[in-house]
Tab-separated table of C-alpha atoms in Angstrom:
chain	number	residue	atom	x	y	z
A	196	MET	CA	113.728	-60.564	123.839
A	197	LYS	CA	111.380	-58.954	126.370
A	198	ARG	CA	114.258	-58.093	128.709
A	199	ALA	CA	116.176	-56.555	125.806
A	200	SER	CA	113.142	-54.405	124.967
A	201	TYR	CA	112.935	-53.059	128.515
A	202	TRP	CA	116.669	-52.405	128.497
A	203	LEU	CA	116.413	-50.511	125.210
A	204	LEU	CA	113.376	-48.593	126.479
A	205	GLY	CA	115.371	-47.600	129.562
A	206	VAL	CA	118.195	-46.298	127.384
A	207	VAL	CA	115.750	-44.290	125.287
A	208	VAL	CA	114.073	-42.818	128.378
A	209	VAL	CA	117.447	-41.776	129.798
A	210	LEU	CA	118.429	-40.274	126.437
A	211	LEU	CA	115.160	-38.376	126.210
A	212	LEU	CA	115.661	-37.080	129.767
A	213	ILE	CA	119.158	-35.888	128.904
A	214	VAL	CA	117.914	-34.258	125.706
A	215	GLY	CA	114.969	-32.714	127.577
A	216	ILE	CA	117.092	-31.322	130.395
A	217	GLY	CA	119.719	-30.164	127.928
A	218	TRP	CA	117.088	-28.534	125.766
A	219	GLY	CA	115.625	-26.673	128.762
A	220	LEU	CA	119.079	-25.521	129.867
A	221	TRP	CA	120.615	-24.654	126.512
A	222	VAL	CA	117.716	-23.891	124.207
A	223	PRO	CA	115.724	-21.165	125.872
A	224	SER	CA	112.291	-19.983	124.767
A	225	PRO	CA	111.854	-16.379	123.593
A	226	ARG	CA	110.901	-13.952	126.374
A	227	GLU	CA	109.931	-11.195	123.979
A	228	PRO	CA	108.099	-11.151	120.664
A	229	PRO	CA	110.338	-10.795	117.612
A	230	TYR	CA	111.016	-7.322	116.257
A	231	GLN	CA	109.085	-6.261	113.185
A	232	LEU	CA	110.634	-5.034	109.967
A	233	VAL	CA	109.272	-1.487	109.445
A	234	SER	CA	111.322	-0.250	106.506
A	235	SER	CA	114.400	-0.848	104.386
A	236	TRP	CA	116.458	0.943	101.792
A	237	GLY	CA	119.252	0.292	99.303
A	238	GLY	CA	119.737	-2.125	96.439
A	239	ALA	CA	122.756	-3.476	94.593
A	240	GLY	CA	125.020	-0.968	92.846
A	241	SER	CA	127.474	1.841	93.373
A	242	ALA	CA	125.247	4.906	93.060
A	243	PRO	CA	124.503	6.944	96.185
A	244	GLY	CA	122.139	4.929	98.329
A	245	GLN	CA	123.098	1.635	96.720
A	246	PHE	CA	125.412	-0.978	98.234
A	247	HIS	CA	127.887	-3.672	97.264
A	248	ASP	CA	128.198	-5.929	100.320
A	249	PRO	CA	127.190	-3.686	103.217
A	250	ILE	CA	128.813	-4.979	106.438
A	251	GLY	CA	129.093	-2.700	109.466
A	252	ILE	CA	126.502	-0.207	110.629
A	253	ALA	CA	126.345	2.441	113.350
A	254	VAL	CA	123.731	4.966	114.350
A	255	ALA	CA	124.375	8.220	116.180
A	256	GLY	CA	123.095	11.780	116.226
A	257	GLY	CA	120.161	11.039	113.935
A	258	LYS	CA	122.421	9.536	111.266
A	259	VAL	CA	122.966	5.992	110.078
A	260	PHE	CA	126.511	5.078	108.965
A	261	VAL	CA	126.870	2.041	106.684
A	262	ALA	CA	130.145	0.378	105.667
A	263	ASP	CA	129.552	-0.171	101.941
A	264	SER	CA	132.417	-2.550	101.828
A	265	ARG	CA	133.083	-3.391	98.157
A	266	ASN	CA	132.352	0.224	97.201
A	267	HIS	CA	135.220	1.349	99.498
A	268	ARG	CA	133.122	3.905	101.362
A	269	VAL	CA	130.898	4.598	104.332
A	270	GLN	CA	127.511	5.980	103.332
A	271	VAL	CA	125.620	8.240	105.697
A	272	PHE	CA	121.811	8.471	105.806
A	273	ASP	CA	119.207	10.110	107.945
A	274	ARG	CA	117.136	7.696	109.970
A	275	ASN	CA	114.491	7.538	107.257
A	276	GLY	CA	117.018	6.273	104.740
A	277	ARG	CA	117.596	9.520	102.883
A	278	PHE	CA	121.170	9.594	101.519
A	279	LEU	CA	123.194	12.453	103.012
A	280	TYR	CA	126.825	11.957	101.969
A	281	ALA	CA	129.610	9.369	101.540
A	282	ILE	CA	132.862	9.115	103.490
A	283	GLY	CA	136.164	7.786	102.163
A	284	HIS	CA	137.712	7.000	98.795
A	285	PRO	CA	139.240	3.838	97.337
A	286	GLY	CA	142.879	3.255	98.160
A	287	SER	CA	145.086	3.300	101.217
A	288	GLY	CA	146.300	6.082	103.463
A	289	LEU	CA	144.491	8.887	105.294
A	290	GLY	CA	140.844	8.973	104.295
A	291	LYS	CA	141.161	5.957	101.988
A	292	LEU	CA	139.228	2.729	102.406
A	293	GLY	CA	139.823	-0.800	101.159
A	294	ARG	CA	137.237	-3.016	102.783
A	295	PRO	CA	135.477	-1.070	105.564
A	296	MET	CA	133.964	-3.513	108.084
A	297	ASN	CA	132.361	-2.902	111.467
A	298	LEU	CA	132.106	0.711	112.645
A	299	ALA	CA	131.861	2.787	115.789
A	300	VAL	CA	130.757	6.350	116.370
A	301	ALA	CA	131.763	8.110	119.585
A	302	HIS	CA	132.556	11.631	120.740
A	303	GLY	CA	131.769	13.028	117.269
A	304	LYS	CA	134.160	10.686	115.464
A	305	LEU	CA	133.602	7.782	113.140
A	306	TYR	CA	135.958	4.807	113.536
A	307	VAL	CA	136.251	2.382	110.637
A	308	ALA	CA	137.967	-0.995	110.841
A	309	ASP	CA	139.569	-1.419	107.414
A	310	TYR	CA	140.105	-5.108	106.746
A	311	TRP	CA	142.220	-4.686	103.607
A	312	ASN	CA	144.370	-1.743	104.670
A	313	ASP	CA	145.009	-3.195	108.144
A	314	ASP	CA	144.243	0.034	109.953
A	315	ILE	CA	141.567	1.985	111.783
A	316	GLN	CA	140.515	5.090	109.898
A	317	VAL	CA	139.211	7.971	112.006
A	318	PHE	CA	136.880	10.577	110.473
A	319	SER	CA	134.754	13.330	111.858
A	320	THR	CA	131.120	12.290	111.585
A	321	GLY	CA	130.889	14.873	108.814
A	322	GLY	CA	133.483	12.950	106.792
A	323	THR	CA	136.768	14.827	107.374
A	324	PRO	CA	139.683	12.367	107.623
A	325	LEU	CA	141.381	12.837	110.992
A	326	ALA	CA	143.833	9.992	111.577
A	327	VAL	CA	144.999	6.535	110.652
A	328	ILE	CA	145.695	4.168	113.550
A	329	GLY	CA	147.923	1.124	113.143
A	330	HIS	CA	149.329	-0.721	110.165
A	331	ARG	CA	149.858	-4.295	109.017
A	332	GLY	CA	151.683	-6.567	111.439
A	333	SER	CA	151.415	-8.693	114.527
A	334	GLY	CA	153.162	-6.486	117.068
A	335	PRO	CA	151.431	-4.341	119.679
A	336	GLY	CA	149.124	-1.839	117.969
A	337	GLU	CA	149.459	-3.538	114.611
A	338	PHE	CA	146.718	-5.355	112.781
A	339	LYS	CA	146.063	-8.199	110.393
A	340	ALA	CA	142.598	-7.521	109.041
A	341	PRO	CA	140.884	-5.543	111.807
A	342	SER	CA	137.229	-6.474	111.693
A	343	GLY	CA	135.568	-4.309	114.326
A	344	VAL	CA	136.179	-1.363	116.639
A	345	ALA	CA	134.513	0.071	119.713
A	346	VAL	CA	135.203	2.988	122.030
A	347	LEU	CA	135.410	2.655	125.826
A	348	PRO	CA	133.993	5.314	128.122
A	349	ASN	CA	137.556	6.554	128.780
A	350	GLY	CA	138.100	7.069	125.053
A	351	ASN	CA	140.337	4.042	124.528
A	352	LEU	CA	139.694	1.885	121.465
A	353	VAL	CA	139.031	-1.827	121.409
A	354	VAL	CA	139.756	-3.591	118.111
A	355	SER	CA	139.002	-7.127	117.005
A	356	ASP	CA	142.162	-8.145	115.137
A	357	PHE	CA	140.818	-10.962	112.981
A	358	TYR	CA	143.853	-12.801	111.575
A	359	ASN	CA	145.946	-12.086	114.685
A	360	GLN	CA	143.290	-13.997	116.734
A	361	ARG	CA	143.184	-11.319	119.393
A	362	VAL	CA	141.373	-8.231	120.696
A	363	GLN	CA	143.500	-5.174	121.429
A	364	GLU	CA	142.878	-2.153	123.621
A	365	LEU	CA	144.618	0.993	122.408
A	366	ARG	CA	144.813	4.584	123.567
A	367	PRO	CA	143.076	7.114	121.286
A	368	ASP	CA	146.421	7.782	119.575
A	369	GLY	CA	146.891	4.039	118.893
A	370	ALA	CA	149.347	3.313	121.708
A	371	PHE	CA	149.028	-0.268	122.892
A	372	VAL	CA	147.402	-0.866	126.292
A	373	ARG	CA	146.747	-4.628	126.417
A	374	GLN	CA	145.283	-7.546	124.510
A	375	TRP	CA	143.090	-10.586	124.977
A	376	GLY	CA	144.046	-13.794	123.197
A	377	VAL	CA	147.433	-15.046	122.012
A	378	THR	CA	148.683	-13.397	118.824
A	379	GLY	CA	148.206	-15.680	115.867
A	380	LYS	CA	147.017	-18.644	117.947
A	381	LYS	CA	143.482	-19.895	117.653
A	382	GLY	CA	141.686	-21.080	120.801
A	383	TYR	CA	138.615	-23.216	120.706
A	384	VAL	CA	137.424	-23.930	124.248
A	385	SER	CA	138.975	-21.815	126.959
A	386	HIS	CA	137.831	-18.246	127.468
A	387	GLY	CA	140.147	-15.407	126.565
A	388	MET	CA	141.127	-17.205	123.361
A	389	PHE	CA	139.564	-16.570	119.970
A	390	ASN	CA	138.912	-18.205	116.646
A	391	TYR	CA	138.672	-15.233	114.280
A	392	PRO	CA	137.018	-12.449	116.317
A	393	THR	CA	134.662	-10.466	114.091
A	394	ASP	CA	133.481	-7.504	116.175
A	395	VAL	CA	133.569	-5.791	119.540
A	396	ALA	CA	131.187	-3.611	121.508
A	397	THR	CA	131.372	-1.756	124.816
A	398	ASP	CA	128.648	-0.791	127.268
A	399	HIS	CA	128.447	2.307	129.457
A	400	GLN	CA	130.138	0.419	132.305
A	401	GLY	CA	133.160	-0.283	130.134
A	402	ARG	CA	132.516	-4.007	129.703
A	403	ILE	CA	133.812	-5.466	126.447
A	404	TYR	CA	131.749	-7.838	124.296
A	405	VAL	CA	133.431	-9.855	121.574
A	406	THR	CA	131.856	-11.910	118.796
A	407	ASP	CA	134.202	-14.870	118.675
A	408	GLY	CA	133.249	-15.573	115.087
A	409	TYR	CA	134.220	-19.125	114.206
A	410	ASN	CA	133.790	-20.289	117.801
A	411	ASP	CA	130.128	-19.344	117.458
A	412	ARG	CA	130.076	-17.618	120.849
A	413	ILE	CA	130.157	-14.274	122.658
A	414	GLN	CA	132.803	-13.496	125.254
A	415	VAL	CA	132.495	-10.675	127.789
A	416	PHE	CA	135.273	-8.998	129.822
A	417	ASP	CA	135.054	-6.453	132.647
A	418	PRO	CA	136.658	-2.980	132.447
A	419	ASP	CA	139.792	-4.375	134.105
A	420	GLY	CA	140.092	-6.992	131.425
A	421	HIS	CA	138.946	-9.968	133.433
A	422	PHE	CA	136.763	-12.572	131.785
A	423	LEU	CA	133.153	-12.384	132.882
A	424	ARG	CA	131.147	-14.880	130.840
A	425	MET	CA	130.539	-16.426	127.453
A	426	TRP	CA	127.537	-17.850	125.696
A	427	GLY	CA	126.433	-19.514	122.463
A	428	GLY	CA	125.680	-23.227	122.380
A	429	PRO	CA	126.211	-25.385	125.459
A	430	MET	CA	128.297	-23.286	127.870
A	431	GLY	CA	129.777	-21.343	124.978
A	432	LEU	CA	131.843	-24.351	123.972
A	433	HIS	CA	133.068	-24.367	120.430
A	434	LEU	CA	131.340	-26.791	118.141
A	435	PRO	CA	133.138	-26.919	114.801
A	436	ALA	CA	131.002	-25.534	111.972
A	437	SER	CA	130.901	-28.920	110.309
A	438	VAL	CA	129.118	-30.478	113.281
A	439	ASN	CA	127.347	-27.403	114.603
A	440	VAL	CA	124.134	-28.499	112.935
A	441	LEU	CA	122.195	-27.236	115.947
A	442	GLY	CA	123.646	-23.732	115.733
A	443	GLY	CA	120.273	-22.454	114.572
A	444	LEU	CA	118.644	-23.008	117.969
A	445	ASN	CA	117.698	-20.095	120.184
A	446	GLY	CA	120.795	-18.596	121.806
A	447	TRP	CA	123.211	-20.533	119.592
A	448	PHE	CA	125.141	-19.089	116.669
A	449	ARG	CA	126.514	-19.837	113.243
A	450	THR	CA	129.244	-17.252	112.667
A	451	PRO	CA	128.232	-14.146	114.623
A	452	THR	CA	129.563	-11.169	112.647
A	453	ALA	CA	128.559	-8.050	114.621
A	454	ILE	CA	127.455	-6.991	118.077
A	455	ALA	CA	125.770	-3.877	119.482
A	456	ILE	CA	124.535	-2.787	122.878
A	457	GLY	CA	121.015	-1.345	123.231
A	458	PRO	CA	119.959	1.621	125.395
A	459	GLN	CA	118.902	-0.727	128.218
A	460	GLY	CA	122.148	-2.662	128.095
A	461	ASP	CA	120.692	-5.514	126.060
A	462	VAL	CA	123.019	-7.255	123.603
A	463	PHE	CA	122.152	-7.594	119.904
A	464	VAL	CA	124.130	-10.052	117.792
A	465	ALA	CA	124.109	-10.453	114.019
A	466	ASP	CA	124.025	-14.217	113.660
A	467	GLU	CA	124.958	-14.226	110.000
A	468	GLU	CA	124.671	-17.804	108.866
A	469	ASN	CA	121.357	-18.072	110.632
A	470	ASP	CA	120.112	-14.932	108.852
A	471	ARG	CA	118.925	-13.355	112.098
A	472	ILE	CA	119.589	-10.869	114.865
A	473	GLN	CA	119.471	-12.326	118.341
A	474	LYS	CA	118.777	-10.226	121.415
A	475	PHE	CA	120.093	-11.111	124.901
A	476	THR	CA	120.235	-9.559	128.314
A	477	ALA	CA	123.645	-8.220	129.341
A	478	ASP	CA	124.326	-11.533	131.129
A	479	GLY	CA	123.533	-13.593	128.044
A	480	ARG	CA	119.938	-14.662	128.598
A	481	PHE	CA	118.169	-15.130	125.258
A	482	LEU	CA	115.273	-12.708	124.678
A	483	THR	CA	114.224	-12.947	121.050
A	484	ALA	CA	115.372	-13.355	117.455
A	485	PHE	CA	114.340	-11.830	114.156
A	486	GLY	CA	115.633	-11.458	110.621
A	487	THR	CA	114.953	-11.696	106.910
A	488	PRO	CA	115.196	-15.137	105.307
A	489	PRO	CA	117.510	-15.317	102.265
A	490	THR	CA	115.868	-15.374	98.868
A	491	GLY	CA	118.660	-17.451	97.272
A	492	PRO	CA	122.222	-18.550	97.928
A	493	GLY	CA	123.828	-16.272	100.516
A	494	PHE	CA	123.200	-14.844	103.963
A	495	THR	CA	121.320	-11.812	105.199
A	496	GLU	CA	121.763	-10.237	108.661
A	497	THR	CA	125.444	-9.269	108.909
A	498	GLY	CA	125.726	-5.950	110.794
A	499	VAL	CA	123.673	-4.510	113.631
A	500	ALA	CA	123.268	-1.178	115.422
A	501	VAL	CA	120.747	0.094	117.961
A	502	ALA	CA	119.493	3.670	118.263
A	503	ASN	CA	118.795	5.357	121.598
A	504	ASP	CA	115.048	4.788	121.142
A	505	GLY	CA	115.594	1.037	120.747
A	506	THR	CA	115.127	0.930	116.976
A	507	VAL	CA	117.432	-1.716	115.450
A	508	TYR	CA	119.260	-1.212	112.163
A	509	SER	CA	120.810	-4.148	110.351
A	510	THR	CA	122.666	-4.712	107.102
A	511	ASN	CA	121.234	-7.384	104.806
A	512	LEU	CA	124.300	-8.632	102.963
A	513	MET	CA	122.747	-10.543	100.090
A	514	GLY	CA	119.927	-8.025	99.728
A	515	ASN	CA	122.399	-5.108	99.679
A	516	ARG	CA	120.172	-3.036	101.895
A	517	VAL	CA	119.641	-1.604	105.332
A	518	GLU	CA	116.722	-2.892	107.383
A	519	VAL	CA	114.925	-1.108	110.194
A	520	TRP	CA	113.315	-3.093	113.024
A	521	LYS	CA	110.964	-2.060	115.857
A	522	PRO	CA	110.069	-4.101	118.936
A	523	GLY	CA	107.123	-6.383	118.280
A	524	ALA	CA	103.778	-5.972	120.038
A	525	SER	CA	103.627	-7.672	123.452
A	526	ARG	CA	101.661	-10.903	123.617
B	77	MET	CA	107.844	-52.459	121.056
B	78	PHE	CA	110.851	-52.453	118.709
B	79	ARG	CA	108.812	-50.621	116.072
B	80	LEU	CA	107.840	-47.966	118.635
B	81	LEU	CA	111.479	-47.499	119.708
B	82	LYS	CA	112.597	-47.403	116.071
B	83	ASN	CA	110.064	-44.687	115.302
B	84	LEU	CA	111.090	-42.700	118.379
B	85	LEU	CA	114.756	-42.800	117.403
B	86	LEU	CA	113.921	-41.974	113.800
B	87	ALA	CA	111.891	-38.942	114.954
B	88	MET	CA	114.822	-37.715	117.071
B	89	VAL	CA	117.259	-38.106	114.178
B	90	MET	CA	114.932	-36.372	111.762
B	91	THR	CA	114.403	-33.476	114.193
B	92	MET	CA	118.161	-32.968	114.399
B	93	ALA	CA	118.562	-33.341	110.661
B	94	ALA	CA	115.899	-30.701	110.076
B	95	SER	CA	118.131	-28.189	111.847
B	96	ALA	CA	121.049	-28.922	109.565
B	97	PRO	CA	121.914	-26.543	106.766
B	98	ALA	CA	121.198	-27.682	103.266
B	99	PHE	CA	124.325	-28.475	101.310
B	100	ALA	CA	123.884	-27.718	97.654
B	101	ALA	CA	126.401	-28.940	95.123
B	102	PRO	CA	128.950	-26.308	94.075
B	103	PRO	CA	129.087	-25.220	90.440
B	104	GLN	CA	131.236	-27.633	88.427
B	105	THR	CA	131.312	-25.839	85.070
B	106	PRO	CA	134.897	-24.930	84.105
B	107	THR	CA	135.525	-21.217	83.582
B	108	PRO	CA	137.891	-20.420	80.628
B	109	ASN	CA	140.310	-18.096	82.441
B	110	ALA	CA	139.769	-19.023	86.068
B	111	TYR	CA	140.589	-21.549	88.738
B	112	VAL	CA	137.516	-22.800	90.580
B	113	LEU	CA	138.520	-23.963	94.042
B	114	ARG	CA	136.498	-25.665	96.710
B	115	VAL	CA	137.559	-24.389	100.124
B	116	ASP	CA	136.652	-25.750	103.538
B	117	GLY	CA	135.147	-23.430	106.135
B	118	LEU	CA	134.176	-20.428	103.993
B	119	ALA	CA	131.258	-18.926	105.884
B	120	CYS	CA	131.063	-15.165	106.017
B	121	PRO	CA	132.223	-11.989	104.247
B	122	PHE	CA	135.227	-11.938	106.565
B	123	CYS	CA	136.331	-15.247	105.046
B	124	ALA	CA	135.586	-14.007	101.542
B	125	PHE	CA	137.472	-10.745	101.937
B	126	GLY	CA	140.404	-12.484	103.656
B	127	ILE	CA	140.916	-14.991	100.897
B	128	GLU	CA	140.379	-12.354	98.199
B	129	LYS	CA	142.976	-10.179	99.938
B	130	GLU	CA	145.514	-13.011	99.869
B	131	PHE	CA	144.974	-13.738	96.190
B	132	ALA	CA	144.819	-10.088	95.149
B	133	LYS	CA	148.433	-9.670	96.186
B	134	GLN	CA	149.567	-12.327	93.651
B	135	PRO	CA	150.854	-11.250	90.263
B	136	GLY	CA	148.724	-12.725	87.547
B	137	VAL	CA	145.497	-12.605	89.472
B	138	GLU	CA	142.879	-10.451	87.834
B	139	ASP	CA	139.899	-10.987	90.094
B	140	THR	CA	138.580	-13.252	92.835
B	141	ASN	CA	135.047	-14.106	93.660
B	142	VAL	CA	133.824	-16.153	96.613
B	143	ASN	CA	130.576	-18.046	96.563
B	144	LEU	CA	129.915	-18.485	100.274
B	145	GLU	CA	126.891	-20.705	99.906
B	146	HIS	CA	128.824	-23.263	97.872
B	147	GLY	CA	132.207	-22.794	99.562
B	148	VAL	CA	133.748	-22.026	96.182
B	149	LEU	CA	136.447	-19.553	95.254
B	150	VAL	CA	136.793	-18.430	91.627
B	151	VAL	CA	140.217	-16.946	90.829
B	152	THR	CA	140.298	-15.215	87.452
B	153	VAL	CA	143.826	-14.958	86.086
B	154	LYS	CA	145.467	-12.920	83.375
B	155	PRO	CA	146.417	-14.707	80.135
B	156	GLY	CA	149.460	-16.866	80.699
B	157	ALA	CA	149.271	-16.923	84.488
B	158	THR	CA	149.161	-20.306	86.173
B	159	PHE	CA	149.305	-21.673	89.688
B	160	THR	CA	150.134	-25.176	90.818
B	161	LYS	CA	147.822	-26.941	93.231
B	162	ALA	CA	150.484	-26.579	95.916
B	163	GLN	CA	150.664	-22.830	95.359
B	164	LEU	CA	146.899	-22.529	95.502
B	165	ALA	CA	146.779	-24.624	98.660
B	166	GLN	CA	149.432	-22.432	100.282
B	167	LEU	CA	147.584	-19.206	99.450
B	168	VAL	CA	144.337	-20.626	100.801
B	169	LYS	CA	146.160	-21.747	103.933
B	170	GLU	CA	147.674	-18.319	104.466
B	171	ALA	CA	144.176	-16.910	104.385
B	172	GLY	CA	143.231	-19.310	107.169
B	173	PHE	CA	141.438	-22.021	105.202
B	174	ARG	CA	142.036	-25.424	103.618
B	175	LEU	CA	141.905	-26.142	99.945
B	176	LYS	CA	139.615	-29.108	99.445
B	177	ALA	CA	139.826	-29.468	95.690
B	178	VAL	CA	140.680	-27.687	92.453
B	179	VAL	CA	137.338	-28.067	90.695
B	180	SER	CA	138.590	-26.661	87.368
B	181	ARG	CA	141.563	-24.842	85.849
B	182	PRO	CA	141.890	-22.299	83.081
B	183	THR	CA	141.948	-23.722	79.593
B	184	GLU	CA	145.375	-24.361	77.945
B	185	SER	CA	145.192	-21.294	75.667
B	186	THR	CA	145.023	-18.793	78.539
B	187	ALA	CA	147.422	-20.615	80.868
B	188	ALA	CA	150.682	-20.895	79.034
B	189	THR	CA	153.367	-19.867	81.498
B	190	LYS	CA	153.856	-19.365	85.184
B	191	PRO	CA	153.661	-15.816	86.583
């Protein structure tokens, strides 16, 4: 009996060591204080300034653009939350929106990934419809529920093509350049494969960041398209949602839905099912997390954007509002 | 010694369990003119919009509503419109998910014929 006890104790000690080492390696401590919620605006409805499932968000030129998805429009506010104007009308075709998702603003243009119309709508930031890029399909330059869009320094577009399980790079006119992932084929472990990519972002060096939604990880590629790194959970490995009970740990995810790059190159991820925004260095080191807890069934932090002064804007899905966050005071 | 080890293991298990999401029971009440479906893997608005998009294309479907928290899809149909379980499973599959169960169907009076 005594020998069995020592044997069992040994097993427990080894297990604790493994858990301890694993925890230190894969569950980092915050290096910054959490951001503080400083203001919010919105509410459920369809009137100007109200939302019905706000998803994507972008900030540029003193304006905040919000994809008001079930209201088929993008609403534009000043940075204090004052409603300015709405962009888009229900329907399909030039200037029409079905389910606008994640957004990008670059070079005076607003790019909207339209999940229901299977295209990218291009507007001036003032709201004039300029172009429609792509249509439904699985060929080069075609989409099946585009979920996010970003613009590279050379003007090319990068689009997360949700149901095609790929990320495409296109010229500004929509001509196909290349893709990551295999069209229509989910990948769970190896890099360069996706399991429903939800959003993309680019930094000033032309690196491409992808929220690999149901793989609960971020993948990063260099400007030449080569894989650089991935993170989220142990080594970025996919843990199926049903067993990813630890996805709420620092640096891990449960369905990341949006990604944005801050002015210092830091990476902000809307970690939707964990109701938080997580902040990382460009190489994936966890810095801090913050968000609004849900007040009932549903999830909160779904979209994220960062202004040039470091202010973070997020969409609170169940709260139907925009939230504004400032860096917390240093300890 | 055994008691100590048991408590240690119990503490580890409880720590892990505390990180797990709470699973509430989905609504079971039948809706007169709707199918209530339990679907595996529904997690985010992308899932909700994808599955709504698939059902919206079907004749006979009036409205769809996803309850993400409960993993439940409510498909409201026009009077007379019906779907078999196989049809529902196929539509859910085409949206990228798996139909776990048909929780309830429309009542007889509203579901007389197939679309």
